[in-house]
């Protein structure tokens, strides 16, 4: 399975409701490797670039307003098929359509305040990582379970 990198962001409402630890735990528990993480207040320009594909939709302004309300936690996650795997972890865009065990289903009820975002394709992952992180901020390291001794053959 291909090793991929993806962009994940805990939105302001996830921080306000104190779900950061639980969300990070779920990502780690899945075996994903965190290779960059930072907290920031998203400037309007950055937020508009992230969500430019939604410009013109009826929820667009509310989405932008919610994101610039408070800090977010942006991260880059690496792992086998990380893009699809993190999308499964966060669950359905609309929490009401999700299932128990999905982050959005478990921690929120509505859109656009659905507490977490993750890139939905390789192209988007690359775009979003580059939007929030410089190459130097991506930390290369090996986890103990990547070592050949710990790998199942
Ligand atoms: P996110 O993964 O951040 O990507 C785009 C966001 O737009 C999505 O999560 C939701 O917060 C929001 N969104 C998408 N579709 C709708 C919708 N139909 N109504 C309200 N908000 C939406």
PDB file of C-alpha atoms and ligand atoms in Angstrom:
ATOM      1  CA  UNK A   1       0.000   0.000   0.000  1.00  0.00           C
ATOM      2  CA  UNK A   2       1.373   3.429  -0.865  1.00  0.00           C
ATOM      3  CA  UNK A   3       2.722   5.674   1.881  1.00  0.00           C
ATOM      4  CA  UNK A   4       0.950   9.020   1.541  1.00  0.00           C
ATOM      5  CA  UNK A   5       0.961  12.355   3.283  1.00  0.00           C
ATOM      6  CA  UNK A   6      -2.205  14.250   3.978  1.00  0.00           C
ATOM      7  CA  UNK A   7      -3.382  17.483   5.540  1.00  0.00           C
ATOM      8  CA  UNK A   8      -5.664  17.415   8.586  1.00  0.00           C
ATOM      9  CA  UNK A   9      -6.982  20.403  10.529  1.00  0.00           C
ATOM     10  CA  UNK A  10      -8.895  20.584  13.806  1.00  0.00           C
ATOM     11  CA  UNK A  11     -11.257  23.514  13.324  1.00  0.00           C
ATOM     12  CA  UNK A  12     -11.924  26.211  15.954  1.00  0.00           C
ATOM     13  CA  UNK A  13     -14.998  24.433  17.309  1.00  0.00           C
ATOM     14  CA  UNK A  14     -12.929  21.284  17.956  1.00  0.00           C
ATOM     15  CA  UNK A  15     -10.540  23.341  20.081  1.00  0.00           C
ATOM     16  CA  UNK A  16     -13.341  25.250  21.837  1.00  0.00           C
ATOM     17  CA  UNK A  17     -15.016  21.980  22.788  1.00  0.00           C
ATOM     18  CA  UNK A  18     -11.689  20.540  24.027  1.00  0.00           C
ATOM     19  CA  UNK A  19     -11.542  17.544  21.673  1.00  0.00           C
ATOM     20  CA  UNK A  20      -7.929  18.022  20.572  1.00  0.00           C
ATOM     21  CA  UNK A  21      -6.473  15.217  22.706  1.00  0.00           C
ATOM     22  CA  UNK A  22      -9.147  12.719  21.702  1.00  0.00           C
ATOM     23  CA  UNK A  23      -8.754  13.533  18.008  1.00  0.00           C
ATOM     24  CA  UNK A  24      -4.959  13.217  18.088  1.00  0.00           C
ATOM     25  CA  UNK A  25      -5.308   9.959  19.973  1.00  0.00           C
ATOM     26  CA  UNK A  26      -7.530   8.504  17.269  1.00  0.00           C
ATOM     27  CA  UNK A  27      -5.060   9.481  14.549  1.00  0.00           C
ATOM     28  CA  UNK A  28      -2.163   7.975  16.483  1.00  0.00           C
ATOM     29  CA  UNK A  29      -4.125   4.872  17.440  1.00  0.00           C
ATOM     30  CA  UNK A  30      -4.734   4.214  13.736  1.00  0.00           C
ATOM     31  CA  UNK A  31      -0.947   4.044  13.313  1.00  0.00           C
ATOM     32  CA  UNK A  32      -0.647   7.302  11.387  1.00  0.00           C
ATOM     33  CA  UNK A  33       2.611   9.218  11.786  1.00  0.00           C
ATOM     34  CA  UNK A  34       2.392  12.875  12.696  1.00  0.00           C
ATOM     35  CA  UNK A  35       5.127  14.664  10.775  1.00  0.00           C
ATOM     36  CA  UNK A  36       4.076  18.298  11.362  1.00  0.00           C
ATOM     37  CA  UNK A  37       1.690  20.080  13.695  1.00  0.00           C
ATOM     38  CA  UNK A  38       1.016  23.702  14.626  1.00  0.00           C
ATOM     39  CA  UNK A  39      -1.635  25.928  16.135  1.00  0.00           C
ATOM     40  CA  UNK A  40      -2.468  29.128  14.320  1.00  0.00           C
ATOM     41  CA  UNK A  41      -5.179  31.673  13.789  1.00  0.00           C
ATOM     42  CA  UNK A  42      -6.079  31.284  10.120  1.00  0.00           C
ATOM     43  CA  UNK A  43      -5.807  34.618   8.338  1.00  0.00           C
ATOM     44  CA  UNK A  44      -8.750  35.388   6.043  1.00  0.00           C
ATOM     45  CA  UNK A  45      -6.614  35.086   2.898  1.00  0.00           C
ATOM     46  CA  UNK A  46      -5.366  31.608   3.849  1.00  0.00           C
ATOM     47  CA  UNK A  47      -8.889  30.474   4.769  1.00  0.00           C
ATOM     48  CA  UNK A  48     -10.242  31.690   1.431  1.00  0.00           C
ATOM     49  CA  UNK A  49      -7.486  29.801  -0.421  1.00  0.00           C
ATOM     50  CA  UNK A  50      -8.209  26.597   1.510  1.00  0.00           C
ATOM     51  CA  UNK A  51     -11.916  26.776   0.725  1.00  0.00           C
ATOM     52  CA  UNK A  52     -11.809  28.441  -2.706  1.00  0.00           C
ATOM     53  CA  UNK A  53     -13.461  25.348  -4.240  1.00  0.00           C
ATOM     54  CA  UNK A  54     -16.579  26.143  -2.189  1.00  0.00           C
ATOM     55  CA  UNK A  55     -16.773  29.807  -3.163  1.00  0.00           C
ATOM     56  CA  UNK A  56     -20.298  30.687  -4.312  1.00  0.00           C
ATOM     57  CA  UNK A  57     -21.988  27.889  -2.339  1.00  0.00           C
ATOM     58  CA  UNK A  58     -24.672  29.003   0.103  1.00  0.00           C
ATOM     59  CA  UNK A  59     -22.682  27.849   3.158  1.00  0.00           C
ATOM     60  CA  UNK A  60     -19.395  29.457   2.026  1.00  0.00           C
ATOM     61  CA  UNK A  61     -19.531  32.643   4.128  1.00  0.00           C
ATOM     62  CA  UNK A  62     -20.500  30.784   7.300  1.00  0.00           C
ATOM     63  CA  UNK A  63     -17.665  28.309   6.687  1.00  0.00           C
ATOM     64  CA  UNK A  64     -15.156  31.160   6.402  1.00  0.00           C
ATOM     65  CA  UNK A  65     -16.584  33.046   9.398  1.00  0.00           C
ATOM     66  CA  UNK A  66     -16.357  29.946  11.602  1.00  0.00           C
ATOM     67  CA  UNK A  67     -12.792  29.212  10.603  1.00  0.00           C
ATOM     68  CA  UNK A  68     -11.425  32.655  11.371  1.00  0.00           C
ATOM     69  CA  UNK A  69     -13.189  32.762  14.766  1.00  0.00           C
ATOM     70  CA  UNK A  70     -10.361  31.140  16.682  1.00  0.00           C
ATOM     71  CA  UNK A  71      -7.234  29.051  16.410  1.00  0.00           C
ATOM     72  CA  UNK A  72      -6.989  25.842  14.426  1.00  0.00           C
ATOM     73  CA  UNK A  73      -4.546  22.953  14.698  1.00  0.00           C
ATOM     74  CA  UNK A  74      -3.028  22.116  11.337  1.00  0.00           C
ATOM     75  CA  UNK A  75      -1.116  18.917  10.814  1.00  0.00           C
ATOM     76  CA  UNK A  76       0.495  16.660   8.261  1.00  0.00           C
ATOM     77  CA  UNK A  77      -0.098  12.970   8.734  1.00  0.00           C
ATOM     78  CA  UNK A  78       1.796  10.179   6.981  1.00  0.00           C
ATOM     79  CA  UNK A  79       0.928   6.535   6.575  1.00  0.00           C
ATOM     80  CA  UNK A  80      -0.321   3.761   4.314  1.00  0.00           C
ATOM     81  CA  UNK A  81      -3.103   5.214   2.170  1.00  0.00           C
ATOM     82  CA  UNK A  82      -3.215   8.119   4.632  1.00  0.00           C
ATOM     83  CA  UNK A  83      -5.635  10.186   2.540  1.00  0.00           C
ATOM     84  CA  UNK A  84      -8.430   7.597   2.472  1.00  0.00           C
ATOM     85  CA  UNK A  85      -7.628   6.397   5.992  1.00  0.00           C
ATOM     86  CA  UNK A  86      -7.962   9.852   7.575  1.00  0.00           C
ATOM     87  CA  UNK A  87     -11.143  10.540   5.600  1.00  0.00           C
ATOM     88  CA  UNK A  88     -12.577   7.345   7.067  1.00  0.00           C
ATOM     89  CA  UNK A  89     -11.462   8.347  10.558  1.00  0.00           C
ATOM     90  CA  UNK A  90     -13.117  11.775  10.370  1.00  0.00           C
ATOM     91  CA  UNK A  91     -16.237  10.358   8.717  1.00  0.00           C
ATOM     92  CA  UNK A  92     -19.074  11.812   6.741  1.00  0.00           C
ATOM     93  CA  UNK A  93     -18.974  15.570   6.003  1.00  0.00           C
ATOM     94  CA  UNK A  94     -22.447  15.832   7.500  1.00  0.00           C
ATOM     95  CA  UNK A  95     -22.192  14.424  11.035  1.00  0.00           C
ATOM     96  CA  UNK A  96     -25.850  13.457  10.901  1.00  0.00           C
ATOM     97  CA  UNK A  97     -25.098  11.035   8.062  1.00  0.00           C
ATOM     98  CA  UNK A  98     -22.149   9.465   9.846  1.00  0.00           C
ATOM     99  CA  UNK A  99     -21.829   6.439  12.078  1.00  0.00           C
ATOM    100  CA  UNK A 100     -20.662   5.951  15.660  1.00  0.00           C
ATOM    101  CA  UNK A 101     -16.881   5.728  15.746  1.00  0.00           C
ATOM    102  CA  UNK A 102     -16.399   8.482  13.191  1.00  0.00           C
ATOM    103  CA  UNK A 103     -14.865  11.629  14.694  1.00  0.00           C
ATOM    104  CA  UNK A 104     -17.518  13.955  13.288  1.00  0.00           C
ATOM    105  CA  UNK A 105     -20.384  11.689  14.302  1.00  0.00           C
ATOM    106  CA  UNK A 106     -19.007  11.309  17.814  1.00  0.00           C
ATOM    107  CA  UNK A 107     -18.142  14.957  18.519  1.00  0.00           C
ATOM    108  CA  UNK A 108     -20.467  17.245  16.554  1.00  0.00           C
ATOM    109  CA  UNK A 109     -23.903  17.544  15.041  1.00  0.00           C
ATOM    110  CA  UNK A 110     -23.919  20.024  12.215  1.00  0.00           C
ATOM    111  CA  UNK A 111     -22.236  21.545   9.189  1.00  0.00           C
ATOM    112  CA  UNK A 112     -20.263  23.612   8.555  1.00  0.00           C
ATOM    113  CA  UNK A 113     -19.133  23.362  12.212  1.00  0.00           C
ATOM    114  CA  UNK A 114     -18.003  19.766  11.772  1.00  0.00           C
ATOM    115  CA  UNK A 115     -14.845  20.166  13.949  1.00  0.00           C
ATOM    116  CA  UNK A 116     -12.266  18.630  11.618  1.00  0.00           C
ATOM    117  CA  UNK A 117     -11.113  18.784   8.015  1.00  0.00           C
ATOM    118  CA  UNK A 118      -8.966  16.393   5.975  1.00  0.00           C
ATOM    119  CA  UNK A 119      -7.857  16.573   2.348  1.00  0.00           C
ATOM    120  CA  UNK A 120      -9.939  14.381   0.047  1.00  0.00           C
ATOM    121  CA  UNK A 121      -7.463  13.577  -2.754  1.00  0.00           C
ATOM    122  CA  UNK A 122      -3.720  13.426  -3.493  1.00  0.00           C
ATOM    123  CA  UNK A 123      -3.906  16.694  -5.357  1.00  0.00           C
ATOM    124  CA  UNK A 124      -5.764  18.427  -2.510  1.00  0.00           C
ATOM    125  CA  UNK A 125      -3.413  16.938   0.096  1.00  0.00           C
ATOM    126  CA  UNK A 126      -0.386  18.390  -1.694  1.00  0.00           C
ATOM    127  CA  UNK A 127      -2.077  21.761  -2.183  1.00  0.00           C
ATOM    128  CA  UNK A 128      -3.242  22.031   1.429  1.00  0.00           C
ATOM    129  CA  UNK A 129       0.071  20.863   2.939  1.00  0.00           C
ATOM    130  CA  UNK A 130       1.905  23.498   0.886  1.00  0.00           C
ATOM    131  CA  UNK A 131      -0.627  26.129   1.925  1.00  0.00           C
ATOM    132  CA  UNK A 132       0.049  25.623   5.640  1.00  0.00           C
ATOM    133  CA  UNK A 133       3.573  24.244   5.875  1.00  0.00           C
ATOM    134  CA  UNK A 134       7.011  24.873   4.444  1.00  0.00           C
ATOM    135  CA  UNK A 135       9.168  21.904   3.409  1.00  0.00           C
ATOM    136  CA  UNK A 136      11.417  22.511   6.456  1.00  0.00           C
ATOM    137  CA  UNK A 137       8.476  22.125   8.842  1.00  0.00           C
ATOM    138  CA  UNK A 138       7.873  18.529   7.707  1.00  0.00           C
ATOM    139  CA  UNK A 139       9.865  16.363  10.092  1.00  0.00           C
ATOM    140  CA  UNK A 140      11.455  13.184   8.735  1.00  0.00           C
ATOM    141  CA  UNK A 141      11.887  10.413  11.304  1.00  0.00           C
ATOM    142  CA  UNK A 142      11.301   6.719  11.754  1.00  0.00           C
ATOM    143  CA  UNK A 143       8.784   5.250  14.162  1.00  0.00           C
ATOM    144  CA  UNK A 144       9.753   2.111  15.992  1.00  0.00           C
ATOM    145  CA  UNK A 145       7.075   0.084  14.183  1.00  0.00           C
ATOM    146  CA  UNK A 146       8.592   1.067  10.827  1.00  0.00           C
ATOM    147  CA  UNK A 147      11.752  -0.806  11.752  1.00  0.00           C
ATOM    148  CA  UNK A 148      12.126  -4.143   9.939  1.00  0.00           C
ATOM    149  CA  UNK A 149      12.326  -5.977  13.277  1.00  0.00           C
ATOM    150  CA  UNK A 150       8.765  -4.958  14.080  1.00  0.00           C
ATOM    151  CA  UNK A 151       7.273  -5.524  10.649  1.00  0.00           C
ATOM    152  CA  UNK A 152       5.170  -8.572   9.989  1.00  0.00           C
ATOM    153  CA  UNK A 153       6.566 -10.191   6.833  1.00  0.00           C
TER     154      UNK A 153
HETATM  155  P1  LIG B   1     -14.468  20.362   5.322  1.00  0.00           P
HETATM  156  O1  LIG B   1     -13.927  19.000   5.321  1.00  0.00           O
HETATM  157  O2  LIG B   1     -13.748  21.417   6.098  1.00  0.00           O
HETATM  158  O3  LIG B   1     -14.563  20.850   3.792  1.00  0.00           O
HETATM  159  C1  LIG B   1     -15.448  21.820   3.365  1.00  0.00           C
HETATM  160  C2  LIG B   1     -16.442  22.193   4.406  1.00  0.00           C
HETATM  161  O4  LIG B   1     -17.614  22.820   3.951  1.00  0.00           O
HETATM  162  C3  LIG B   1     -16.958  20.928   5.090  1.00  0.00           C
HETATM  163  O5  LIG B   1     -15.967  20.337   5.859  1.00  0.00           O
HETATM  164  C4  LIG B   1     -18.125  21.508   5.860  1.00  0.00           C
HETATM  165  O6  LIG B   1     -17.693  22.191   7.020  1.00  0.00           O
HETATM  166  C5  LIG B   1     -18.652  22.532   4.872  1.00  0.00           C
HETATM  167  N1  LIG B   1     -19.806  22.027   4.107  1.00  0.00           N
HETATM  168  C6  LIG B   1     -19.780  21.147   3.058  1.00  0.00           C
HETATM  169  N2  LIG B   1     -21.021  20.936   2.596  1.00  0.00           N
HETATM  170  C7  LIG B   1     -21.859  21.698   3.349  1.00  0.00           C
HETATM  171  C8  LIG B   1     -23.259  21.920   3.362  1.00  0.00           C
HETATM  172  N3  LIG B   1     -24.072  21.295   2.493  1.00  0.00           N
HETATM  173  N4  LIG B   1     -23.772  22.763   4.280  1.00  0.00           N
HETATM  174  C9  LIG B   1     -22.967  23.404   5.173  1.00  0.00           C
HETATM  175  N5  LIG B   1     -21.629  23.248   5.205  1.00  0.00           N
HETATM  176  C10 LIG B   1     -21.079  22.395   4.318  1.00  0.00           C
END
